[in-house]
Amino acid sequence: MGMVPATHYLALGAVLFVIGVAGFIVRRNVITMFMSVELMLNAVNLTFLAYARTWNQVDAHIFVFFVMTVAAAEAAVGLALILGLDRHSQTLDIDSADKLQG
Amino acid sequence: MIEYFWLALVPPLAGFLFNGLAGKRLPARIVSGAGCAAIGASFLFLLAVFAEFIRLPASEQQIVHRLFTWIQAGTFTAECSFLLDPLSMIMLLVITGVGFLIHVYSTAYMKGESGLYRYFAYLNLFIFMMSLLVMAGNYLLLFVGWEGVGLCSYLLIGYYIERRSAGDAAKKAFVVNRVGDACFLLGVFLIFKTFGTLEFGSLFETVSRTHPQPEGGFTVLAAITLLLFLGATGKSAQIPLQVWLPDAMEGPTPVSALIHAATMVTAGVYLVVRSAALYSRAPDVLLLVAVVGVLTALLAALTALVQRDIKKVLAYSTISQLGYMFMALGVGAFSTGIFHLFTHAFFKALLFLGAGSVLLRLHHELDLFRMGGLKNSLRVTCWTMWVGTAALAGIVPLSGFFSKDEILWRALDSPLGHPVFWVAGLVVAGLTAFYMCRLMFLAFYGSPAHGHGESGSEAGTAVTAPLTLLAGAAAVAGLIGLPAYLGDHRLDRFLEPVFRYSYDHGVSASHASHSLELLAAGAALAISLLGGALAYRLYARDRSLPRRLADRFPAIHGTLQRQFRIDEAYSLFVVGGLKALSRRVLWRVVDVGVVDGAVNGTASLFRRWSGVAARMQSGNTRTYAAWIVTGAALVFLYLLSVIG
């Protein structure tokens, strides 16, 4: 069993990213959308790591740590927002929060 | 001490600041006292300077004092420099001397007026600006005084702020002067562009080197002098900008005396004489100056014949006499113009102050036909005004005889002169004698046509003393310029250093014999006496004939009375044209179409497009996400296209 080529990782990352984007746009449940964001972040992480291995560089690893830190912070803020939305309008449907418009 | 001559500017300025800032809360005696003292101090100081100045050799009678560098921008430099030469010396003495007497007279004339502090503050500022004008060492500083004089005339003509006509007259004077000022400024620009300096000394020296000979045709010197002359026509009330001066009679009478005698109107004559180095090299412009002078003198003298308003007669007389001065300048006799300016300052100030004395007695009745019989109650005014009238009419041996006669003689004798000028000047001399005697007979003789009674007296020493002094000056001032057949022309010799860079047309050298000059003088005198006699016949003995003549020829009478309808022509063509242009083009097209259109167009453009842009902001989170994705995709595609 030989090495998995980098293109496979990159393809998987791209597919995961597009699923995240699509999920974020089409789903109306806030929690699902939140999960889609996480999916996109991890797709990017995967891509970073694939390149890091290809070029034998450590920089991308450091980037991944940063992304994970930001994702943790974002999870805390995002969950607070979801709770706030639920308390305010007793629903998790994102389309109900459209009062702020031009 | 002589190098501190510019300190003469300080007292009038101090007087202006004192009265302008503190005068409102001070009693009238202190306000008027400060106003008079300021000018008196300036005059005495200048007399002391003059005593020293006249002892200098002629070559050193050109003192320049640089106070500081006023403007420095690239190659352009304007100094705040003052020049004292015989010309500015004589102008300064006239301005402060006559100005001082007018200030003293004002204390009586303006007694009890409200806003006296305003009056004296403006009067002092007027003297300051005029002194600055004649003391300036370059054209730009001269322009400051020039504008300042215009401002002060505006303020003083409109002194009676509660009277609408005064405000209108003030605005008219200001606007008409503005036309001339614009030309003056263009002339100054052209001087700097051509010669690179505005300082009188270096400029005239350069001109005399680069243009040694006068040239006919439209040279750059002709353009400069023409523009400066247009400026001069504004200040000195010559055709075509003479219309403001008769209206300027709306101001208090001493102000009229000040404007007409010592300041303001003499500025144009001064400007041309100061620029003699330029004018003497542009003979075609000189011819124009002479023609304008002759026409103005004739037109104004004819208008003065039929005026009913005592001040208007004197106003037209001033325009006419200024025409004489410009005629003298036009035939190249610059010092003769200054000579007439000098003598005219005395007798015209005298006549205006005399008229003011009449107005005080008659409670501001201006109509000559409602005066009469004042000779008993106003003895001093009557005899001093006779001196002024005789001087103005050119009766030997009063001052006007010498100066006017010299102008007429130069018009005939100068290489630039022409017999036509001489004949026109003679006619004006006759007209002058006629209208002045008419004024005297109507105001002082015959039976009183006013309801103010036979009794009444002069308004006091503050009125009679200036009148007497001015009468004395008007009688003897001509002695400084005796004609060649009588002796020495001291003024000509005194002014010689001023014209060191001018081209000498040989004007002052006599080309004909003394006997011809005497004959010409005799002719002028005879015509003046004839005019006076005619006035005596028409207005002193039997007053019915003028009335019948006016009824017989209403068209001529009306035309003369309304100054050949020039005012009407101006309001029809110039003012009407400007109004039509403003309404039809500037308002309807430029203002509504271009200016408003641009502003409103910008606003409606943004309103329309912001409606479109606002639709993107739907409030729906998923739409925003879709926009972000679209944007990111576009950036991605762009990067691909750049890299790939």
XYZ file of C-alpha atoms in Angstrom:
746
model
C 0.000 0.000 0.000
C 1.706 3.146 -1.218
C 1.365 6.772 -0.159
C -1.973 8.530 -0.758
C -1.159 11.266 -3.317
C -1.689 14.917 -2.326
C -4.292 15.471 -5.009
C -6.640 13.118 -3.175
C -6.432 15.185 -0.013
C -6.949 18.357 -2.019
C -9.950 16.910 -3.822
C -11.477 15.783 -0.535
C -10.870 19.239 0.940
C -12.545 20.896 -2.055
C -15.537 18.577 -1.879
C -15.927 19.155 1.867
C -15.682 22.929 1.356
C -18.347 22.973 -1.356
C -20.642 20.814 0.833
C -20.097 23.351 3.641
C -20.910 26.292 1.349
C -23.989 24.617 -0.039
C -25.160 23.596 3.412
C -24.683 27.120 4.711
C -26.698 28.613 1.872
C -29.558 26.145 1.526
C -30.218 25.050 5.115
C -32.371 27.291 7.307
C -31.612 25.697 10.673
C -28.977 27.774 12.450
C -27.295 24.771 14.048
C -26.943 23.056 10.666
C -25.504 26.248 9.203
C -23.076 26.409 12.101
C -21.980 22.853 11.390
C -21.505 23.812 7.732
C -19.132 26.590 8.789
C -17.133 24.078 10.846
C -17.021 21.809 7.816
C -15.585 24.598 5.664
C -12.940 25.446 8.269
C -11.848 21.828 8.478
C -11.806 21.519 4.689
C -9.358 24.417 4.618
C -7.304 22.810 7.397
C -7.074 19.645 5.376
C -5.911 21.555 2.324
C -3.261 23.356 4.396
C -1.934 20.085 5.721
C -1.854 18.497 2.266
C 0.321 21.326 1.002
C 2.469 21.247 4.125
C 3.297 17.641 3.438
C 3.918 18.217 -0.244
C 6.361 21.151 0.268
C 7.726 19.860 3.570
C 7.003 23.123 5.282
C 5.965 23.876 8.835
C 4.227 27.210 8.221
C 0.940 25.609 7.204
C 0.852 23.620 10.443
C 1.030 26.844 12.393
C -1.800 28.219 10.281
C -3.906 25.202 11.135
C -3.363 25.812 14.845
C -4.535 29.375 14.382
C -7.615 28.229 12.476
C -8.467 25.791 15.238
C -8.087 28.531 17.858
C -10.328 30.858 15.889
C -12.832 28.055 15.335
C -12.995 27.442 19.096
C -13.646 31.098 19.758
C -16.169 31.194 16.949
C -17.952 28.173 18.393
C -18.352 29.947 21.720
C -19.695 33.139 20.095
C -21.827 31.218 17.589
C -23.504 29.078 20.249
C -24.276 32.201 22.272
C -25.837 33.726 19.148
C -27.936 30.610 18.553
C -29.179 30.689 22.142
C -29.958 34.385 21.775
C -31.912 33.787 18.582
C -33.893 30.991 20.198
C -34.758 33.076 23.239
C -35.776 36.033 21.082
C -38.024 34.364 18.550
C -38.535 30.780 19.842
C -37.274 29.379 16.564
C -34.014 28.340 14.990
C -35.119 29.347 11.478
C -32.570 31.873 10.167
C -35.099 33.438 7.771
C -37.089 34.769 10.748
C -34.172 37.103 11.554
C -34.464 39.478 8.589
C -35.496 42.720 10.313
C -32.255 44.550 9.489
C -32.613 45.471 5.838
C -31.988 48.419 3.514
C 13.539 114.433 9.662
C 12.773 114.376 5.987
C 13.299 110.625 5.722
C 10.401 110.175 8.145
C 7.972 111.928 5.789
C 5.774 108.817 5.701
C 4.869 109.427 9.340
C 2.394 111.988 7.967
C 0.147 108.981 7.390
C -0.021 108.200 11.082
C -2.216 111.014 12.503
C -5.130 110.486 10.058
C -5.033 106.758 10.680
C -4.875 107.312 14.431
C -7.783 109.733 14.189
C -9.774 107.186 12.227
C -9.091 104.429 14.762
C -9.772 106.714 17.720
C -13.107 107.980 16.425
C -14.076 104.692 14.862
C -13.442 102.640 17.997
C -14.167 105.027 20.846
C -16.026 107.948 19.275
C -19.497 106.579 19.865
C -19.278 107.088 23.600
C -17.485 110.435 23.490
C -19.029 113.922 23.410
C -19.233 115.671 20.025
C -16.576 118.241 20.939
C -13.929 115.609 21.521
C -14.881 113.662 18.390
C -14.671 116.664 16.095
C -11.633 118.018 17.901
C -9.749 114.757 17.434
C -10.750 114.618 13.765
C -9.468 118.136 13.092
C -6.342 117.722 15.214
C -5.303 114.595 13.330
C -5.346 116.332 9.949
C -3.908 119.550 11.359
C -0.988 117.628 12.842
C -0.393 115.893 9.536
C -0.457 119.233 7.696
C 1.952 120.949 10.076
C 4.311 117.985 9.910
C 4.233 118.080 6.113
C 4.916 121.826 6.145
C 8.031 121.138 8.193
C 9.019 118.399 5.749
C 8.387 120.780 2.870
C 10.613 123.447 4.399
C 13.443 120.920 4.427
C 12.514 119.391 1.084
C 12.665 122.635 -0.856
C 16.238 123.247 0.290
C 17.447 119.996 -1.265
C 19.080 120.164 -4.691
C 16.688 119.116 -7.462
C 18.571 115.879 -8.124
C 17.943 114.705 -4.552
C 14.261 115.582 -4.465
C 13.309 111.966 -4.864
C 13.223 110.263 -1.507
C 12.209 106.626 -1.385
C 11.561 104.927 1.918
C 11.098 101.168 2.016
C 9.104 100.243 5.071
C 9.013 96.479 4.516
C 8.550 93.885 1.798
C 4.845 93.534 1.432
C 4.403 90.595 -0.944
C 7.042 88.119 -2.058
C 5.933 85.359 -4.404
C 8.335 83.857 -6.907
C 9.718 86.626 -9.085
C 6.968 88.987 -7.958
C 7.912 91.432 -5.261
C 5.856 94.282 -3.938
C 7.438 96.629 -1.461
C 5.618 98.771 1.007
C 7.599 101.762 -0.188
C 6.867 105.452 -0.069
C 8.024 108.087 -2.483
C 8.415 111.762 -1.784
C 9.094 113.854 -4.857
C 7.833 117.320 -5.835
C 4.611 115.860 -7.214
C 3.652 113.912 -4.097
C 4.845 116.824 -1.940
C 2.477 119.280 -3.571
C -0.380 116.789 -3.588
C 0.135 116.008 0.104
C 0.105 119.689 1.037
C -3.112 120.275 -0.900
C -4.790 117.178 0.540
C -3.980 117.861 4.161
C -4.195 121.667 3.919
C -7.568 121.899 2.181
C -8.652 118.774 4.051
C -7.908 120.446 7.367
C -10.020 123.496 6.524
C -12.857 121.223 5.473
C -12.576 119.353 8.773
C -12.800 122.611 10.704
C -15.783 123.707 8.632
C -17.443 120.336 9.274
C -17.481 120.934 13.007
C -20.004 123.706 12.396
C -21.818 122.217 9.436
C -22.405 118.834 11.046
C -23.296 120.199 14.477
C -26.094 118.167 16.030
C -25.970 115.357 13.489
C -26.209 111.914 14.978
C -23.321 109.627 14.193
C -20.760 112.417 14.183
C -18.043 109.932 15.195
C -18.784 107.967 12.046
C -18.469 111.105 9.932
C -15.117 112.168 11.329
C -13.742 108.642 11.319
C -14.540 108.281 7.602
C -13.225 111.760 6.857
C -9.897 110.938 8.509
C -9.729 107.616 6.710
C -10.378 109.460 3.467
C -7.404 111.744 4.046
C -5.281 108.759 5.061
C -6.128 106.802 1.911
C -5.579 109.781 -0.345
C -2.219 110.496 1.296
C -1.307 106.851 0.851
C -2.309 107.075 -2.805
C -0.014 110.000 -3.570
C 2.798 108.765 -1.326
C 2.907 105.208 -2.655
C 6.184 104.184 -4.241
C 4.714 101.599 -6.576
C 1.526 100.906 -8.476
C 0.260 98.229 -6.116
C 0.429 100.388 -3.009
C -1.097 103.197 -5.034
C -3.929 100.819 -5.813
C -4.527 100.284 -2.086
C -5.026 104.011 -1.636
C -7.055 104.106 -4.840
C -9.488 101.497 -3.532
C -9.489 103.039 -0.071
C -10.539 106.383 -1.512
C -13.339 104.638 -3.392
C -14.483 102.948 -0.202
C -14.448 106.187 1.787
C -16.380 108.028 -0.908
C -18.963 105.254 -0.764
C -19.227 105.533 3.009
C -19.479 109.324 2.992
C -21.835 109.744 0.033
C -24.124 107.285 1.792
C -23.622 109.024 5.142
C -27.335 109.793 5.566
C -28.131 106.114 5.870
C -31.826 106.689 6.482
C -32.207 108.289 3.038
C -32.687 105.863 0.191
C -31.354 108.203 -2.480
C -28.104 108.556 -0.533
C -27.657 104.805 -0.470
C -28.374 104.580 -4.191
C -25.920 107.346 -5.006
C -23.247 105.679 -2.877
C -23.767 102.376 -4.647
C -23.675 104.069 -8.028
C -20.405 105.811 -7.212
C -18.921 102.546 -6.023
C -20.053 100.452 -8.982
C -19.044 103.010 -11.621
C -15.656 103.374 -9.966
C -15.329 99.611 -9.958
C -15.366 99.565 -13.757
C -12.422 101.951 -13.804
C -10.646 100.079 -11.019
C -10.815 96.829 -12.970
C -9.126 98.523 -15.944
C -6.524 100.055 -13.640
C -5.712 96.638 -12.212
C -5.404 95.121 -15.692
C -3.012 97.928 -16.570
C -0.916 97.135 -13.496
C -0.825 93.440 -14.457
C 0.333 94.390 -17.926
C 3.053 96.629 -16.509
C 4.393 93.783 -14.392
C 4.187 91.297 -17.263
C 6.043 93.632 -19.597
C 8.619 95.281 -17.361
C 8.803 92.951 -14.354
C 8.551 95.674 -11.741
C 5.953 97.980 -10.277
C 8.286 100.350 -8.423
C 8.041 103.800 -9.965
C 11.752 104.557 -9.998
C 13.047 101.383 -11.624
C 10.021 101.055 -13.897
C 10.321 104.521 -15.424
C 14.071 104.133 -15.745
C 13.574 100.837 -17.617
C 10.929 102.365 -19.853
C 13.132 105.287 -20.764
C 15.865 102.819 -21.766
C 13.749 100.323 -23.713
C 11.461 102.884 -25.357
C 13.614 105.929 -25.968
C 11.249 107.324 -28.615
C 7.479 107.696 -28.558
C 5.707 105.294 -30.887
C 2.312 105.691 -32.449
C -0.124 102.847 -32.921
C -1.164 100.106 -30.565
C 2.037 99.314 -28.717
C 2.195 97.679 -25.320
C 2.741 101.110 -23.782
C -0.417 102.284 -25.505
C -2.326 99.350 -24.005
C -0.953 100.058 -20.513
C -1.639 103.762 -20.651
C -5.093 103.213 -22.111
C -6.038 100.874 -19.265
C -4.648 103.251 -16.658
C -6.517 106.111 -18.299
C -9.784 104.182 -18.128
C -9.090 103.777 -14.420
C -8.492 107.510 -14.203
C -11.794 108.302 -15.954
C -13.582 106.412 -13.187
C -12.006 108.297 -10.292
C -11.842 111.647 -12.047
C -15.356 111.477 -13.518
C -14.481 111.747 -17.197
C -16.465 110.411 -20.130
C -17.540 107.604 -20.147
C -17.552 107.100 -16.341
C -18.592 110.601 -15.256
C -22.131 109.650 -14.214
C -21.455 109.000 -10.540
C -20.254 112.457 -9.619
C -23.482 114.513 -9.850
C -25.265 111.885 -7.764
C -22.495 112.029 -5.194
C -24.034 115.341 -4.069
C -26.214 113.220 -1.781
C -23.458 113.295 0.809
C -22.976 116.130 3.310
C -21.688 119.315 1.614
C -18.215 119.308 3.221
C -17.804 115.791 1.847
C -18.580 117.112 -1.625
C -15.936 119.759 -1.058
C -13.446 117.122 0.011
C -14.211 114.766 -2.871
C -14.159 117.546 -5.447
C -11.270 119.609 -4.295
C -8.583 117.797 -2.422
C -9.179 114.087 -2.799
C -10.750 111.412 -4.966
C -11.296 113.205 -8.282
C -7.741 114.443 -8.364
C -6.535 110.848 -8.116
C -7.029 110.242 -11.842
C -5.070 113.362 -12.785
C -2.364 112.371 -10.344
C -2.178 108.869 -11.801
C -1.649 110.146 -15.342
C 0.972 112.669 -14.237
C 2.731 110.047 -12.132
C 2.821 107.794 -15.208
C 4.044 110.636 -17.435
C 7.050 108.525 -18.410
C 4.623 106.029 -19.961
C 2.106 108.506 -21.369
C 4.685 110.719 -23.037
C 5.719 107.681 -25.120
C 2.195 106.859 -26.300
C 1.161 109.922 -28.326
C -2.032 108.318 -29.633
C -3.292 107.712 -26.102
C -2.373 111.277 -25.197
C -4.539 112.462 -28.059
C -7.386 110.355 -26.716
C -6.859 111.832 -23.245
C -7.073 115.334 -24.697
C -10.197 114.553 -26.725
C -11.930 112.955 -23.735
C -10.942 115.944 -21.609
C -12.293 118.473 -24.105
C -15.550 116.579 -24.623
C -16.081 116.163 -20.894
C -15.340 119.821 -20.241
C -17.816 120.928 -22.909
C -20.559 118.488 -21.999
C -20.402 119.152 -18.276
C -20.255 122.920 -18.749
C -23.351 122.817 -20.980
C -25.158 120.689 -18.404
C -24.246 123.082 -15.611
C -25.974 125.952 -17.436
C -29.494 124.803 -16.609
C -29.204 123.009 -13.260
C -31.550 124.240 -10.527
C -29.711 122.473 -7.701
C -26.865 124.632 -6.367
C -24.680 121.620 -5.601
C -25.311 120.063 -9.011
C -24.050 123.231 -10.723
C -20.824 122.916 -8.762
C -20.630 119.183 -9.429
C -20.830 119.636 -13.191
C -18.392 122.469 -12.874
C -15.936 120.063 -11.248
C -16.354 117.551 -14.056
C -15.792 120.338 -16.533
C -12.645 121.591 -14.781
C -11.291 118.051 -14.571
C -11.863 117.895 -18.307
C -9.612 120.945 -18.580
C -6.949 119.178 -16.567
C -7.090 116.115 -18.789
C -6.918 118.329 -21.848
C -3.696 119.755 -20.444
C -2.329 116.255 -19.783
C -3.389 115.206 -23.276
C -1.338 117.901 -24.958
C 1.644 116.775 -22.891
C 1.545 119.653 -20.393
C 1.648 117.492 -17.259
C 2.777 120.179 -14.861
C 0.090 122.516 -16.195
C -2.520 119.899 -15.275
C -1.120 119.781 -11.751
C -1.115 123.579 -11.641
C -4.821 123.689 -12.424
C -5.472 120.866 -9.960
C -3.691 122.964 -7.339
C -5.618 126.184 -7.926
C -8.890 124.340 -8.517
C -8.566 122.641 -5.118
C -8.785 126.029 -3.403
C -11.581 127.698 -5.293
C -13.727 124.596 -5.676
C -13.453 123.767 -1.970
C -14.313 127.398 -1.315
C -17.376 127.298 -3.572
C -18.676 124.082 -2.048
C -18.181 125.326 1.487
C -19.896 128.568 0.493
C -22.802 126.583 -0.912
C -22.866 124.670 2.373
C -23.101 127.961 4.228
C -26.077 128.928 2.033
C -27.710 125.583 2.767
C -27.240 126.081 6.512
C -28.946 129.463 6.295
C -31.836 128.106 4.198
C -32.309 124.826 6.071
C -31.045 122.717 3.184
C -33.030 124.308 0.397
C -31.087 123.259 -2.719
C -33.140 124.942 -5.453
C -31.403 128.064 -6.786
C -34.748 129.538 -7.839
C -35.964 129.471 -4.250
C -32.986 131.423 -2.941
C -32.167 135.037 -3.645
C -31.328 138.118 -1.622
C -28.810 136.395 0.615
C -26.058 138.948 0.133
C -27.042 140.945 3.190
C -27.346 138.115 5.669
C -24.402 136.100 4.354
C -21.834 138.807 3.745
C -18.695 136.712 4.194
C -20.087 133.818 2.187
C -21.100 136.191 -0.578
C -17.780 137.952 -1.035
C -15.689 134.796 -0.627
C -17.836 133.000 -3.178
C -17.370 135.930 -5.555
C -13.627 135.411 -5.189
C -14.123 131.714 -5.928
C -16.364 132.455 -8.890
C -13.934 134.951 -10.335
C -11.070 132.524 -9.842
C -12.994 129.719 -11.506
C -14.048 131.964 -14.352
C -10.431 132.951 -14.852
C -10.567 136.656 -14.056
C -7.161 138.259 -13.790
C -5.297 138.215 -11.389
C -6.939 135.399 -9.437
C -5.457 131.910 -9.415
C -7.800 130.403 -11.989
C -6.726 132.945 -14.573
C -3.151 131.716 -14.555
C -3.818 128.005 -14.523
C -6.707 128.007 -16.991
C -4.903 130.368 -19.286
C -1.845 128.190 -19.250
C -3.963 125.189 -20.226
C -5.481 127.098 -23.122
C -2.114 128.362 -24.228
C -0.572 124.877 -24.105
C -3.528 123.495 -26.052
C -2.690 125.966 -28.795
C 1.070 126.101 -28.529
C 2.140 122.534 -27.681
C 3.374 120.276 -30.516
C 0.654 117.861 -29.382
C -1.984 120.563 -29.217
C -4.495 121.682 -31.788
C -6.423 124.926 -32.353
C -9.660 122.948 -31.967
C -8.779 122.210 -28.347
C -8.105 125.898 -27.817
C -11.432 126.991 -29.303
C -13.338 124.380 -27.281
C -11.479 125.516 -24.164
C -12.463 129.118 -24.858
C -16.116 128.121 -25.207
C -15.917 126.259 -21.901
C -14.348 129.319 -20.281
C -17.301 131.432 -21.406
C -19.811 128.826 -20.233
C -18.032 128.555 -16.885
C -18.242 132.270 -16.268
C -21.897 132.201 -17.262
C -23.080 129.380 -15.027
C -21.086 130.571 -12.027
C -22.410 134.119 -12.287
C -25.896 132.710 -12.770
C -25.467 130.798 -9.517
C -24.259 133.887 -7.705
C -27.036 136.154 -9.015
C -29.755 133.626 -8.289
C -28.553 132.844 -4.784
C -27.426 136.201 -3.456
C -29.276 138.906 -5.398
C -32.813 139.783 -6.326
C -35.721 139.348 -3.981
C -35.799 136.376 -1.600
C -37.812 133.465 -2.939
C -37.398 131.481 0.248
C -39.490 131.662 3.390
C -36.579 132.126 5.763
C -36.695 135.880 6.153
C -34.212 138.697 5.599
C -32.539 138.387 8.956
C -30.144 135.615 9.763
C -26.406 135.411 9.847
C -23.349 133.367 9.146
C -23.071 130.102 11.061
C -19.995 131.168 13.011
C -16.219 131.379 12.816
C -15.808 127.693 12.014
C -17.609 128.465 8.751
C -16.277 131.888 7.900
C -12.624 131.268 8.797
C -12.117 128.400 6.307
C -14.010 130.418 3.703
C -11.784 133.437 4.206
C -8.576 131.407 4.189
C -9.618 129.540 1.054
C -10.590 132.802 -0.621
C -7.145 134.143 0.155
C -5.529 131.009 -1.259
C -7.778 131.038 -4.323
C -6.755 134.631 -4.976
C -2.995 134.233 -4.764
C -2.318 130.547 -5.562
C -1.752 131.401 -9.211
C 1.399 133.326 -8.392
C 3.425 130.118 -8.182
C 2.938 129.651 -11.922
C 3.332 132.970 -13.655
C 3.293 132.844 -17.452
C 6.462 133.494 -19.368
C 5.531 137.086 -20.209
C 5.232 137.953 -16.532
C 8.142 136.120 -15.043
C 9.081 132.868 -13.497
C 7.001 129.674 -13.518
C 8.064 128.318 -10.134
C 5.790 125.300 -10.199
C 7.203 124.121 -13.520
C 10.714 124.321 -12.159
C 9.695 122.641 -8.907
C 8.062 119.732 -10.725
C 10.904 119.236 -13.215
C 12.567 116.290 -11.377
C 9.289 114.354 -11.592
C 9.526 114.202 -15.355
C 13.185 113.224 -15.656
C 12.280 109.943 -17.376
C 9.484 111.376 -19.527
C 9.976 111.950 -23.186
C 10.285 115.672 -23.759
C 7.943 116.793 -26.505
C 9.137 120.327 -26.010
C 5.836 121.358 -24.517
C 7.092 123.890 -22.033
C 9.388 125.600 -24.503
C 7.506 128.473 -26.013
C 7.043 128.280 -29.754
C 5.457 131.630 -30.291
C 6.032 135.164 -29.183
C 4.873 136.638 -25.890
C 2.532 138.931 -27.740
C 0.570 136.010 -29.186
C 0.341 134.458 -25.722
C -0.897 137.762 -24.338
C -3.440 137.989 -27.120
C -4.714 134.483 -26.342
C -4.978 135.359 -22.656
C -6.894 138.488 -23.555
C -9.307 136.497 -25.702
C -9.972 134.049 -22.833
C -10.509 136.913 -20.412
C -12.860 138.689 -22.813
C -14.947 135.551 -23.304
C -15.177 134.984 -19.557
C -16.317 138.575 -19.004
C -18.825 138.158 -21.807
C -20.234 135.033 -20.128
C -20.496 136.897 -16.842
C -22.205 139.861 -18.485
C -24.699 137.593 -20.201
C -25.515 135.956 -16.870
C -26.017 139.435 -15.390
C -28.435 140.332 -18.171
C -30.391 137.083 -17.876
C -30.467 136.463 -14.145
C -29.780 139.723 -12.359
C -31.817 142.272 -14.313
C -34.713 140.484 -15.896
C -35.313 136.842 -15.019
C -38.185 136.188 -17.410
C -36.052 135.510 -20.477
C -34.491 132.190 -19.326
C -37.962 130.882 -18.479
C -39.251 131.868 -21.930
C -36.226 130.286 -23.606
C -36.773 127.051 -21.704
C -40.438 127.017 -22.691
C -39.572 127.793 -26.265
C -37.005 124.987 -26.622
C -38.137 122.280 -24.180
C -36.196 119.556 -25.987
C -32.856 121.354 -25.709
C -33.553 122.441 -22.132
C -34.525 118.921 -21.061
C -31.523 117.373 -22.785
C -29.145 119.766 -21.080
C -30.814 119.397 -17.728
C -30.533 115.650 -17.839
C -26.905 115.669 -18.913
C -27.603 114.683 -22.509
C -29.606 111.737 -21.210
C -26.421 109.770 -20.601
C -27.835 108.314 -17.407
C -30.921 107.149 -19.295
C -28.784 105.690 -22.062
C -26.688 103.818 -19.520
C -29.689 102.439 -17.696
C -31.272 101.430 -20.997
C -28.276 99.842 -22.679
C -25.786 98.881 -20.002
C -28.000 98.206 -16.994
C -30.903 96.954 -19.115
C -28.584 94.784 -21.176
C -26.988 93.328 -18.093
C -30.384 92.669 -16.552
C -31.628 90.929 -19.708
C -28.426 88.915 -19.915
C -28.746 87.994 -16.242
C -32.360 86.951 -16.551
C -32.316 85.192 -19.899
C -28.891 83.602 -19.907
C -27.266 83.693 -16.504
C -30.402 82.824 -14.526
C -32.476 80.648 -16.852
C -29.598 78.836 -18.546
C -26.513 78.989 -16.380
C -28.024 79.052 -12.912
C -31.082 76.864 -13.419
C -29.577 74.631 -16.094
C -25.923 74.245 -15.240
C -25.490 75.031 -11.549
C -28.794 73.750 -10.200
C -28.786 70.976 -12.801
C -25.419 69.686 -11.665
C -26.407 69.706 -8.000
C -29.856 68.220 -8.471
C -28.561 65.748 -11.066
C -25.953 64.421 -8.657
C -28.578 63.991 -5.969
C -31.101 62.185 -8.192
C -28.376 59.965 -9.683
C -27.401 58.745 -6.240
C -31.005 58.350 -5.144
C -31.777 56.097 -8.134
C -28.673 53.940 -7.805
C -28.851 53.704 -4.048
C -32.348 52.158 -4.521
C -30.773 49.423 -6.578
C -27.935 48.931 -4.129
C -30.305 48.856 -1.155
C -32.128 45.886 -2.616
C -28.980 43.795 -2.027
C -29.409 44.439 1.687
C -32.419 42.173 2.159
C -31.852 41.208 5.787
C -31.816 37.526 4.836
C -28.606 35.944 6.133
C -28.496 33.253 3.476
C -28.685 35.857 0.712
C -25.688 37.597 2.239
C -23.884 34.283 2.304
C -24.678 33.776 -1.349
C -23.250 37.271 -2.136
C -20.088 36.451 -0.224
C -19.684 33.227 -2.144
C -20.304 34.984 -5.442
C -17.730 37.608 -4.552
C -15.189 35.051 -3.460
C -15.777 33.085 -6.633
C -15.244 36.198 -8.741
C -11.982 36.991 -6.918
C -10.933 33.392 -7.411
C -11.684 33.509 -11.117
C -9.814 36.767 -11.415
C -6.756 35.320 -9.677
C -6.943 32.305 -11.927
C -7.021 34.468 -15.000
C -4.079 36.523 -13.748
C -1.930 33.554 -12.788
C -3.095 31.230 -15.529
